Amino acid sequence: MRSMATLTTSTDRTATSTNLISFLPDGSKRTMLEVIPLLARYGYRRLDLNFCEMMNPSSRIDGHYIARLKELREAHGLDYVQSHVPYPRDHLALDEDGRERFDSLIARAITYSVELGIPAIVIHPIKASVEENVAYLSRFLPLLEGSASILAVENMEGADEISTADELCAIVDALPQGHIGACLDTGHAHMRGLDLREQIGKLSHRLVATHIADNHGTSDEHNLPFFGTIDWPEVVKALHEVGYKGWLTYECMFFTRHLPRELEADVVALSLKIGSYLSHLS
């Protein structure tokens, strides 16, 4: 398994999804190829590649695109520490063709992530039972064989979705070990009214990735930490207690979407300062 440095009070654990500055005020979106050089210029070195970009019908992510991602990594001294694969909002509500299309996108994104050597590949569970998710996710695990990558199943926010640590643990524990783990989305757990410290404690060693985002408990605002009502010192303390060895990875794409571009660098600088503060909490 690829080594992921331990979360300690002496190391900055900040990473971000490439979607941090992908949404623009006019409603358009930047691609990863456009965003990555900007994030590097602003000071980020550890990135989560948002392959959800593949859900856009105009997306052209292919072998050439992956080659460009490799070039950008080398040119800017970056580390791709995480990725997020595409997802349908409700897989079971799609017809057979729709399911096949999304499963193909997910498989391609996993394959690309493995090719890029990404340690944690985040995937949404389907809106179904624990048992159905075990069967569904098992079809993707062979794509990770021979790699150091782990498929990280994310907690969702809906009451009819896989949203609790108990459900994630049941899924992870039922699958062959070695390439499966959990991703904690702090915003989703907070929306469900869950005790984040308790959730982290239950996930324990299964936790291999995070989506760090804040909200006020009513909608998935995707704010930076301290711009909602999550108790962040408690979250970081819980991560220390379970020996979490991944990154504090922002998924805060809505925080900057309405900002004038002239303020973008300042807000990204703020995100780095907040991440450093969280990283150094004891």
PDB file of C-alpha atoms in Angstrom:
ATOM      1  CA  MET A   1       0.000   0.000   0.000  1.00  0.00           C
ATOM      2  CA  ARG A   2       1.285   3.462  -0.885  1.00  0.00           C
ATOM      3  CA  SER A   3       2.422   5.267   2.249  1.00  0.00           C
ATOM      4  CA  MET A   4       0.359   8.193   3.508  1.00  0.00           C
ATOM      5  CA  ALA A   5       2.121  10.310   6.119  1.00  0.00           C
ATOM      6  CA  THR A   6       0.598  10.300   9.582  1.00  0.00           C
ATOM      7  CA  LEU A   7      -1.536  13.247  10.678  1.00  0.00           C
ATOM      8  CA  THR A   8       0.601  14.975  13.301  1.00  0.00           C
ATOM      9  CA  THR A   9       0.785  18.387  14.937  1.00  0.00           C
ATOM     10  CA  SER A  10       4.035  19.086  13.090  1.00  0.00           C
ATOM     11  CA  THR A  11       2.801  18.413   9.533  1.00  0.00           C
ATOM     12  CA  ASP A  12       0.401  20.374   7.344  1.00  0.00           C
ATOM     13  CA  ARG A  13      -2.248  17.919   6.158  1.00  0.00           C
ATOM     14  CA  THR A  14      -4.098  20.259   3.765  1.00  0.00           C
ATOM     15  CA  ALA A  15      -5.250  19.030   0.372  1.00  0.00           C
ATOM     16  CA  THR A  16      -8.090  20.126  -1.889  1.00  0.00           C
ATOM     17  CA  SER A  17     -10.336  18.832  -4.586  1.00  0.00           C
ATOM     18  CA  THR A  18      -9.692  20.454  -7.925  1.00  0.00           C
ATOM     19  CA  ASN A  19     -13.291  21.700  -7.731  1.00  0.00           C
ATOM     20  CA  LEU A  20     -12.291  24.362  -5.163  1.00  0.00           C
ATOM     21  CA  ILE A  21     -12.148  27.015  -7.877  1.00  0.00           C
ATOM     22  CA  SER A  22     -13.806  25.215 -10.781  1.00  0.00           C
ATOM     23  CA  PHE A  23     -17.249  26.875 -10.506  1.00  0.00           C
ATOM     24  CA  LEU A  24     -17.355  30.430 -11.851  1.00  0.00           C
ATOM     25  CA  PRO A  25     -19.857  33.279 -11.247  1.00  0.00           C
ATOM     26  CA  ASP A  26     -21.203  33.117 -14.817  1.00  0.00           C
ATOM     27  CA  GLY A  27     -22.222  29.475 -14.331  1.00  0.00           C
ATOM     28  CA  SER A  28     -19.365  28.006 -16.337  1.00  0.00           C
ATOM     29  CA  LYS A  29     -16.836  25.514 -14.996  1.00  0.00           C
ATOM     30  CA  ARG A  30     -13.107  25.226 -15.408  1.00  0.00           C
ATOM     31  CA  THR A  31     -11.622  21.852 -16.260  1.00  0.00           C
ATOM     32  CA  MET A  32      -8.982  20.170 -14.127  1.00  0.00           C
ATOM     33  CA  LEU A  33      -6.372  21.110 -16.725  1.00  0.00           C
ATOM     34  CA  GLU A  34      -7.290  24.773 -16.233  1.00  0.00           C
ATOM     35  CA  VAL A  35      -7.573  24.616 -12.443  1.00  0.00           C
ATOM     36  CA  ILE A  36      -4.437  22.666 -11.526  1.00  0.00           C
ATOM     37  CA  PRO A  37      -1.872  25.307 -12.619  1.00  0.00           C
ATOM     38  CA  LEU A  38      -3.850  27.969 -10.731  1.00  0.00           C
ATOM     39  CA  LEU A  39      -4.018  25.927  -7.526  1.00  0.00           C
ATOM     40  CA  ALA A  40      -0.282  25.271  -7.804  1.00  0.00           C
ATOM     41  CA  ARG A  41       0.372  28.994  -8.280  1.00  0.00           C
ATOM     42  CA  TYR A  42      -1.701  29.783  -5.200  1.00  0.00           C
ATOM     43  CA  GLY A  43       0.280  27.327  -3.071  1.00  0.00           C
ATOM     44  CA  TYR A  44      -1.437  23.923  -3.186  1.00  0.00           C
ATOM     45  CA  ARG A  45       0.742  20.850  -3.650  1.00  0.00           C
ATOM     46  CA  ARG A  46      -1.677  18.018  -2.785  1.00  0.00           C
ATOM     47  CA  LEU A  47      -4.773  17.568  -4.908  1.00  0.00           C
ATOM     48  CA  ASP A  48      -7.896  15.456  -5.211  1.00  0.00           C
ATOM     49  CA  LEU A  49      -8.681  14.995  -8.907  1.00  0.00           C
ATOM     50  CA  ASN A  50     -12.401  15.535  -9.469  1.00  0.00           C
ATOM     51  CA  PHE A  51     -13.234  13.011 -12.183  1.00  0.00           C
ATOM     52  CA  CYS A  52     -16.880  13.983 -11.775  1.00  0.00           C
ATOM     53  CA  GLU A  53     -15.924  16.265 -14.655  1.00  0.00           C
ATOM     54  CA  MET A  54     -16.564  13.178 -16.799  1.00  0.00           C
ATOM     55  CA  MET A  55     -20.296  13.564 -16.112  1.00  0.00           C
ATOM     56  CA  ASN A  56     -20.317  16.638 -18.348  1.00  0.00           C
ATOM     57  CA  PRO A  57     -21.382  15.494 -21.854  1.00  0.00           C
ATOM     58  CA  SER A  58     -18.733  17.766 -23.361  1.00  0.00           C
ATOM     59  CA  SER A  59     -15.944  16.221 -21.271  1.00  0.00           C
ATOM     60  CA  ARG A  60     -13.049  14.773 -23.232  1.00  0.00           C
ATOM     61  CA  ILE A  61     -11.117  12.946 -20.527  1.00  0.00           C
ATOM     62  CA  ASP A  62      -9.095  10.271 -22.304  1.00  0.00           C
ATOM     63  CA  GLY A  63      -5.549   8.963 -22.477  1.00  0.00           C
ATOM     64  CA  HIS A  64      -4.219  12.279 -23.758  1.00  0.00           C
ATOM     65  CA  TYR A  65      -5.930  14.108 -20.901  1.00  0.00           C
ATOM     66  CA  ILE A  66      -4.322  11.736 -18.385  1.00  0.00           C
ATOM     67  CA  ALA A  67      -0.939  12.355 -19.993  1.00  0.00           C
ATOM     68  CA  ARG A  68      -1.492  16.094 -19.487  1.00  0.00           C
ATOM     69  CA  LEU A  69      -2.372  15.476 -15.822  1.00  0.00           C
ATOM     70  CA  LYS A  70       0.936  13.655 -15.423  1.00  0.00           C
ATOM     71  CA  GLU A  71       2.787  16.523 -17.087  1.00  0.00           C
ATOM     72  CA  LEU A  72       1.155  19.081 -14.790  1.00  0.00           C
ATOM     73  CA  ARG A  73       2.060  16.993 -11.744  1.00  0.00           C
ATOM     74  CA  GLU A  74       5.705  16.943 -12.731  1.00  0.00           C
ATOM     75  CA  ALA A  75       5.830  20.572 -13.857  1.00  0.00           C
ATOM     76  CA  HIS A  76       4.380  21.913 -10.603  1.00  0.00           C
ATOM     77  CA  GLY A  77       5.739  19.381  -8.099  1.00  0.00           C
ATOM     78  CA  LEU A  78       2.278  18.130  -7.158  1.00  0.00           C
ATOM     79  CA  ASP A  79       1.002  15.001  -5.452  1.00  0.00           C
ATOM     80  CA  TYR A  80      -2.354  13.575  -6.488  1.00  0.00           C
ATOM     81  CA  VAL A  81      -3.430  12.142  -3.144  1.00  0.00           C
ATOM     82  CA  GLN A  82      -7.102  11.441  -3.816  1.00  0.00           C
ATOM     83  CA  SER A  83      -9.703  11.322  -6.584  1.00  0.00           C
ATOM     84  CA  HIS A  84     -13.488  11.312  -6.892  1.00  0.00           C
ATOM     85  CA  VAL A  85     -15.195   9.164  -9.514  1.00  0.00           C
ATOM     86  CA  PRO A  86     -18.464  10.055 -11.295  1.00  0.00           C
ATOM     87  CA  TYR A  87     -21.816   9.099  -9.813  1.00  0.00           C
ATOM     88  CA  PRO A  88     -25.519   9.102 -10.666  1.00  0.00           C
ATOM     89  CA  ARG A  89     -27.719  10.678  -8.023  1.00  0.00           C
ATOM     90  CA  ASP A  90     -29.857   7.535  -7.931  1.00  0.00           C
ATOM     91  CA  HIS A  91     -28.311   4.586  -9.757  1.00  0.00           C
ATOM     92  CA  LEU A  92     -31.312   2.303  -9.339  1.00  0.00           C
ATOM     93  CA  ALA A  93     -33.647   4.909 -10.846  1.00  0.00           C
ATOM     94  CA  LEU A  94     -31.776   4.786 -14.169  1.00  0.00           C
ATOM     95  CA  ASP A  95     -32.706   2.476 -16.999  1.00  0.00           C
ATOM     96  CA  GLU A  96     -30.290  -0.268 -18.013  1.00  0.00           C
ATOM     97  CA  ASP A  97     -28.501   1.905 -20.556  1.00  0.00           C
ATOM     98  CA  GLY A  98     -28.092   4.700 -18.016  1.00  0.00           C
ATOM     99  CA  ARG A  99     -26.621   2.349 -15.448  1.00  0.00           C
ATOM    100  CA  GLU A 100     -24.207   0.892 -17.968  1.00  0.00           C
ATOM    101  CA  ARG A 101     -23.118   4.377 -19.019  1.00  0.00           C
ATOM    102  CA  PHE A 102     -22.397   5.494 -15.470  1.00  0.00           C
ATOM    103  CA  ASP A 103     -20.726   2.219 -14.527  1.00  0.00           C
ATOM    104  CA  SER A 104     -18.468   2.649 -17.558  1.00  0.00           C
ATOM    105  CA  LEU A 105     -17.581   6.204 -16.476  1.00  0.00           C
ATOM    106  CA  ILE A 106     -16.849   5.003 -12.936  1.00  0.00           C
ATOM    107  CA  ALA A 107     -14.668   2.155 -14.187  1.00  0.00           C
ATOM    108  CA  ARG A 108     -12.712   4.499 -16.464  1.00  0.00           C
ATOM    109  CA  ALA A 109     -12.159   6.989 -13.632  1.00  0.00           C
ATOM    110  CA  ILE A 110     -10.930   4.218 -11.337  1.00  0.00           C
ATOM    111  CA  THR A 111      -8.587   2.948 -14.053  1.00  0.00           C
ATOM    112  CA  TYR A 112      -7.232   6.452 -14.653  1.00  0.00           C
ATOM    113  CA  SER A 113      -6.759   6.973 -10.894  1.00  0.00           C
ATOM    114  CA  VAL A 114      -4.824   3.711 -10.616  1.00  0.00           C
ATOM    115  CA  GLU A 115      -2.675   4.711 -13.591  1.00  0.00           C
ATOM    116  CA  LEU A 116      -1.899   8.005 -11.835  1.00  0.00           C
ATOM    117  CA  GLY A 117      -0.955   6.157  -8.631  1.00  0.00           C
ATOM    118  CA  ILE A 118      -3.657   7.856  -6.567  1.00  0.00           C
ATOM    119  CA  PRO A 119      -3.877   6.267  -3.086  1.00  0.00           C
ATOM    120  CA  ALA A 120      -7.564   6.940  -2.255  1.00  0.00           C
ATOM    121  CA  ILE A 121     -10.327   6.796  -4.873  1.00  0.00           C
ATOM    122  CA  VAL A 122     -13.623   8.092  -3.479  1.00  0.00           C
ATOM    123  CA  ILE A 123     -16.854   6.497  -4.683  1.00  0.00           C
ATOM    124  CA  HIS A 124     -20.482   7.135  -3.750  1.00  0.00           C
ATOM    125  CA  PRO A 125     -22.546   4.193  -2.550  1.00  0.00           C
ATOM    126  CA  ILE A 126     -25.738   3.576  -4.484  1.00  0.00           C
ATOM    127  CA  LYS A 127     -29.088   4.452  -2.930  1.00  0.00           C
ATOM    128  CA  ALA A 128     -29.748   0.901  -1.769  1.00  0.00           C
ATOM    129  CA  SER A 129     -29.131  -1.490   1.104  1.00  0.00           C
ATOM    130  CA  VAL A 130     -25.779  -2.430   2.591  1.00  0.00           C
ATOM    131  CA  GLU A 131     -26.002  -5.835   0.897  1.00  0.00           C
ATOM    132  CA  GLU A 132     -26.783  -4.328  -2.505  1.00  0.00           C
ATOM    133  CA  ASN A 133     -23.862  -1.941  -2.131  1.00  0.00           C
ATOM    134  CA  VAL A 134     -21.517  -4.799  -1.302  1.00  0.00           C
ATOM    135  CA  ALA A 135     -22.580  -6.559  -4.498  1.00  0.00           C
ATOM    136  CA  TYR A 136     -22.336  -3.355  -6.533  1.00  0.00           C
ATOM    137  CA  LEU A 137     -18.941  -2.207  -5.280  1.00  0.00           C
ATOM    138  CA  SER A 138     -17.401  -5.653  -5.603  1.00  0.00           C
ATOM    139  CA  ARG A 139     -17.527  -5.354  -9.400  1.00  0.00           C
ATOM    140  CA  PHE A 140     -15.005  -2.481  -9.313  1.00  0.00           C
ATOM    141  CA  LEU A 141     -12.432  -3.984  -6.946  1.00  0.00           C
ATOM    142  CA  PRO A 142     -10.679  -6.075  -9.635  1.00  0.00           C
ATOM    143  CA  LEU A 143      -9.700  -2.793 -11.317  1.00  0.00           C
ATOM    144  CA  LEU A 144      -7.428  -2.067  -8.324  1.00  0.00           C
ATOM    145  CA  GLU A 145      -5.580  -5.383  -8.289  1.00  0.00           C
ATOM    146  CA  GLY A 146      -1.819  -5.008  -8.439  1.00  0.00           C
ATOM    147  CA  SER A 147      -2.009  -1.360  -7.343  1.00  0.00           C
ATOM    148  CA  ALA A 148      -1.643   0.466  -4.038  1.00  0.00           C
ATOM    149  CA  SER A 149      -4.951   2.271  -4.534  1.00  0.00           C
ATOM    150  CA  ILE A 150      -7.925   1.969  -2.183  1.00  0.00           C
ATOM    151  CA  LEU A 151     -11.583   2.474  -3.079  1.00  0.00           C
ATOM    152  CA  ALA A 152     -13.006   4.771  -0.383  1.00  0.00           C
ATOM    153  CA  VAL A 153     -16.782   4.549   0.090  1.00  0.00           C
ATOM    154  CA  GLU A 154     -18.291   7.906   1.077  1.00  0.00           C
ATOM    155  CA  ASN A 155     -21.079   8.579   3.578  1.00  0.00           C
ATOM    156  CA  MET A 156     -24.020  10.371   1.980  1.00  0.00           C
ATOM    157  CA  GLU A 157     -26.451  12.918   3.408  1.00  0.00           C
ATOM    158  CA  GLY A 158     -29.882  11.445   2.740  1.00  0.00           C
ATOM    159  CA  ALA A 159     -31.899   9.401   5.205  1.00  0.00           C
ATOM    160  CA  ASP A 160     -32.542   6.888   2.393  1.00  0.00           C
ATOM    161  CA  GLU A 161     -28.841   6.606   1.565  1.00  0.00           C
ATOM    162  CA  ILE A 162     -25.755   5.021   3.099  1.00  0.00           C
ATOM    163  CA  SER A 163     -25.040   7.814   5.557  1.00  0.00           C
ATOM    164  CA  THR A 164     -23.785   6.410   8.869  1.00  0.00           C
ATOM    165  CA  ALA A 165     -20.504   4.972  10.033  1.00  0.00           C
ATOM    166  CA  ASP A 166     -22.249   1.740  10.972  1.00  0.00           C
ATOM    167  CA  GLU A 167     -23.415   1.282   7.378  1.00  0.00           C
ATOM    168  CA  LEU A 168     -20.003   2.150   5.935  1.00  0.00           C
ATOM    169  CA  CYS A 169     -18.302  -0.268   8.311  1.00  0.00           C
ATOM    170  CA  ALA A 170     -20.718  -3.031   7.312  1.00  0.00           C
ATOM    171  CA  ILE A 171     -19.957  -2.464   3.625  1.00  0.00           C
ATOM    172  CA  VAL A 172     -16.189  -2.234   4.052  1.00  0.00           C
ATOM    173  CA  ASP A 173     -15.980  -5.254   6.332  1.00  0.00           C
ATOM    174  CA  ALA A 174     -18.036  -7.406   3.945  1.00  0.00           C
ATOM    175  CA  LEU A 175     -15.701  -6.818   0.994  1.00  0.00           C
ATOM    176  CA  PRO A 176     -12.268  -8.387   0.380  1.00  0.00           C
ATOM    177  CA  GLN A 177      -9.710  -6.392   2.326  1.00  0.00           C
ATOM    178  CA  GLY A 178      -6.717  -4.599   0.867  1.00  0.00           C
ATOM    179  CA  HIS A 179      -8.354  -2.227  -1.611  1.00  0.00           C
ATOM    180  CA  ILE A 180     -11.413  -0.996   0.279  1.00  0.00           C
ATOM    181  CA  GLY A 181     -11.916   1.691   2.930  1.00  0.00           C
ATOM    182  CA  ALA A 182     -14.126   4.622   3.902  1.00  0.00           C
ATOM    183  CA  CYS A 183     -14.243   8.335   3.167  1.00  0.00           C
ATOM    184  CA  LEU A 184     -15.792  10.623   5.768  1.00  0.00           C
ATOM    185  CA  ASP A 185     -17.632  13.621   4.341  1.00  0.00           C
ATOM    186  CA  THR A 186     -17.935  15.958   7.329  1.00  0.00           C
ATOM    187  CA  GLY A 187     -20.649  18.057   5.715  1.00  0.00           C
ATOM    188  CA  HIS A 188     -22.847  15.064   4.960  1.00  0.00           C
ATOM    189  CA  ALA A 189     -22.548  13.730   8.517  1.00  0.00           C
ATOM    190  CA  HIS A 190     -23.343  17.154   9.962  1.00  0.00           C
ATOM    191  CA  MET A 191     -26.446  17.459   7.779  1.00  0.00           C
ATOM    192  CA  ARG A 192     -27.662  14.128   9.147  1.00  0.00           C
ATOM    193  CA  GLY A 193     -27.224  15.449  12.685  1.00  0.00           C
ATOM    194  CA  LEU A 194     -24.612  12.814  13.482  1.00  0.00           C
ATOM    195  CA  ASP A 195     -21.954  13.140  16.152  1.00  0.00           C
ATOM    196  CA  LEU A 196     -18.797  13.496  14.069  1.00  0.00           C
ATOM    197  CA  ARG A 197     -16.493  12.367  16.830  1.00  0.00           C
ATOM    198  CA  GLU A 198     -18.561   9.219  17.310  1.00  0.00           C
ATOM    199  CA  GLN A 199     -18.665   8.584  13.557  1.00  0.00           C
ATOM    200  CA  ILE A 200     -14.901   8.906  13.259  1.00  0.00           C
ATOM    201  CA  GLY A 201     -14.399   6.597  16.224  1.00  0.00           C
ATOM    202  CA  LYS A 202     -16.553   3.909  14.615  1.00  0.00           C
ATOM    203  CA  LEU A 203     -14.822   4.199  11.243  1.00  0.00           C
ATOM    204  CA  SER A 204     -11.445   3.908  12.982  1.00  0.00           C
ATOM    205  CA  HIS A 205      -8.847   2.084  10.846  1.00  0.00           C
ATOM    206  CA  ARG A 206     -11.230   1.908   7.891  1.00  0.00           C
ATOM    207  CA  LEU A 207     -10.944   5.664   7.333  1.00  0.00           C
ATOM    208  CA  VAL A 208      -8.601   6.365   4.414  1.00  0.00           C
ATOM    209  CA  ALA A 209      -9.930   9.666   3.039  1.00  0.00           C
ATOM    210  CA  THR A 210     -11.895  12.764   3.972  1.00  0.00           C
ATOM    211  CA  HIS A 211     -14.069  15.386   2.374  1.00  0.00           C
ATOM    212  CA  ILE A 212     -13.645  18.436   4.573  1.00  0.00           C
ATOM    213  CA  ALA A 213     -16.553  20.885   4.295  1.00  0.00           C
ATOM    214  CA  ASP A 214     -18.735  22.879   6.653  1.00  0.00           C
ATOM    215  CA  ASN A 215     -22.428  23.789   6.688  1.00  0.00           C
ATOM    216  CA  HIS A 216     -25.163  24.871   9.077  1.00  0.00           C
ATOM    217  CA  GLY A 217     -26.782  21.454   9.300  1.00  0.00           C
ATOM    218  CA  THR A 218     -29.580  22.036   6.800  1.00  0.00           C
ATOM    219  CA  SER A 219     -28.015  21.932   3.307  1.00  0.00           C
ATOM    220  CA  ASP A 220     -24.803  20.726   1.708  1.00  0.00           C
ATOM    221  CA  GLU A 221     -23.235  24.179   1.493  1.00  0.00           C
ATOM    222  CA  HIS A 222     -19.661  22.979   0.925  1.00  0.00           C
ATOM    223  CA  ASN A 223     -18.218  25.848   2.949  1.00  0.00           C
ATOM    224  CA  LEU A 224     -14.698  26.132   4.271  1.00  0.00           C
ATOM    225  CA  PRO A 225     -14.267  25.077   7.919  1.00  0.00           C
ATOM    226  CA  PHE A 226     -15.487  27.649  10.475  1.00  0.00           C
ATOM    227  CA  PHE A 227     -18.067  29.008   8.009  1.00  0.00           C
ATOM    228  CA  GLY A 228     -20.703  26.640   9.386  1.00  0.00           C
ATOM    229  CA  THR A 229     -21.489  24.985  12.703  1.00  0.00           C
ATOM    230  CA  ILE A 230     -19.198  21.935  12.786  1.00  0.00           C
ATOM    231  CA  ASP A 231     -16.972  21.687  15.877  1.00  0.00           C
ATOM    232  CA  TRP A 232     -13.624  21.441  14.081  1.00  0.00           C
ATOM    233  CA  PRO A 233     -11.344  21.008  17.115  1.00  0.00           C
ATOM    234  CA  GLU A 234     -13.435  17.964  18.060  1.00  0.00           C
ATOM    235  CA  VAL A 235     -13.171  16.574  14.524  1.00  0.00           C
ATOM    236  CA  VAL A 236      -9.395  16.904  14.455  1.00  0.00           C
ATOM    237  CA  LYS A 237      -9.090  15.438  17.945  1.00  0.00           C
ATOM    238  CA  ALA A 238     -11.112  12.411  16.865  1.00  0.00           C
ATOM    239  CA  LEU A 239      -8.930  11.939  13.791  1.00  0.00           C
ATOM    240  CA  HIS A 240      -5.848  11.947  16.010  1.00  0.00           C
ATOM    241  CA  GLU A 241      -7.436   9.419  18.351  1.00  0.00           C
ATOM    242  CA  VAL A 242      -8.087   6.873  15.576  1.00  0.00           C
ATOM    243  CA  GLY A 243      -4.645   7.412  14.038  1.00  0.00           C
ATOM    244  CA  TYR A 244      -5.983   8.683  10.726  1.00  0.00           C
ATOM    245  CA  LYS A 245      -3.210   8.591   8.112  1.00  0.00           C
ATOM    246  CA  GLY A 246      -4.754  10.486   5.228  1.00  0.00           C
ATOM    247  CA  TRP A 247      -5.260  14.103   4.286  1.00  0.00           C
ATOM    248  CA  LEU A 248      -7.693  16.837   5.263  1.00  0.00           C
ATOM    249  CA  THR A 249      -9.080  17.254   1.773  1.00  0.00           C
ATOM    250  CA  TYR A 250     -11.380  20.158   1.013  1.00  0.00           C
ATOM    251  CA  GLU A 251     -14.544  19.654  -0.987  1.00  0.00           C
ATOM    252  CA  CYS A 252     -15.665  23.280  -0.851  1.00  0.00           C
ATOM    253  CA  MET A 253     -16.616  24.068  -4.420  1.00  0.00           C
ATOM    254  CA  PHE A 254     -19.604  26.256  -3.575  1.00  0.00           C
ATOM    255  CA  PHE A 255     -17.639  28.573  -1.282  1.00  0.00           C
ATOM    256  CA  THR A 256     -15.973  30.429  -4.158  1.00  0.00           C
ATOM    257  CA  ARG A 257     -18.492  30.019  -6.972  1.00  0.00           C
ATOM    258  CA  HIS A 258     -19.954  33.539  -6.683  1.00  0.00           C
ATOM    259  CA  LEU A 259     -16.719  35.387  -5.939  1.00  0.00           C
ATOM    260  CA  PRO A 260     -15.231  37.858  -8.411  1.00  0.00           C
ATOM    261  CA  ARG A 261     -12.077  36.385  -9.935  1.00  0.00           C
ATOM    262  CA  GLU A 262     -10.109  39.285  -8.451  1.00  0.00           C
ATOM    263  CA  LEU A 263     -10.700  37.800  -4.979  1.00  0.00           C
ATOM    264  CA  GLU A 264      -9.891  34.205  -5.898  1.00  0.00           C
ATOM    265  CA  ALA A 265      -6.252  34.209  -4.808  1.00  0.00           C
ATOM    266  CA  ASP A 266      -7.162  35.724  -1.437  1.00  0.00           C
ATOM    267  CA  VAL A 267      -9.821  33.118  -0.733  1.00  0.00           C
ATOM    268  CA  VAL A 268      -7.522  30.260  -1.741  1.00  0.00           C
ATOM    269  CA  ALA A 269      -4.862  31.719   0.565  1.00  0.00           C
ATOM    270  CA  LEU A 270      -7.466  31.744   3.349  1.00  0.00           C
ATOM    271  CA  SER A 271      -8.267  28.080   2.680  1.00  0.00           C
ATOM    272  CA  LEU A 272      -4.591  27.202   3.057  1.00  0.00           C
ATOM    273  CA  LYS A 273      -4.368  29.119   6.339  1.00  0.00           C
ATOM    274  CA  ILE A 274      -7.448  27.356   7.690  1.00  0.00           C
ATOM    275  CA  GLY A 275      -6.057  24.003   6.622  1.00  0.00           C
ATOM    276  CA  SER A 276      -2.759  24.716   8.325  1.00  0.00           C
ATOM    277  CA  TYR A 277      -4.607  25.731  11.490  1.00  0.00           C
ATOM    278  CA  LEU A 278      -6.585  22.493  11.506  1.00  0.00           C
ATOM    279  CA  SER A 279      -3.474  20.461  10.789  1.00  0.00           C
ATOM    280  CA  HIS A 280      -1.710  21.878  13.819  1.00  0.00           C
ATOM    281  CA  LEU A 281      -4.532  21.484  16.309  1.00  0.00           C
ATOM    282  CA  SER A 282      -3.651  19.007  19.054  1.00  0.00           C
TER     283      SER A 282
END
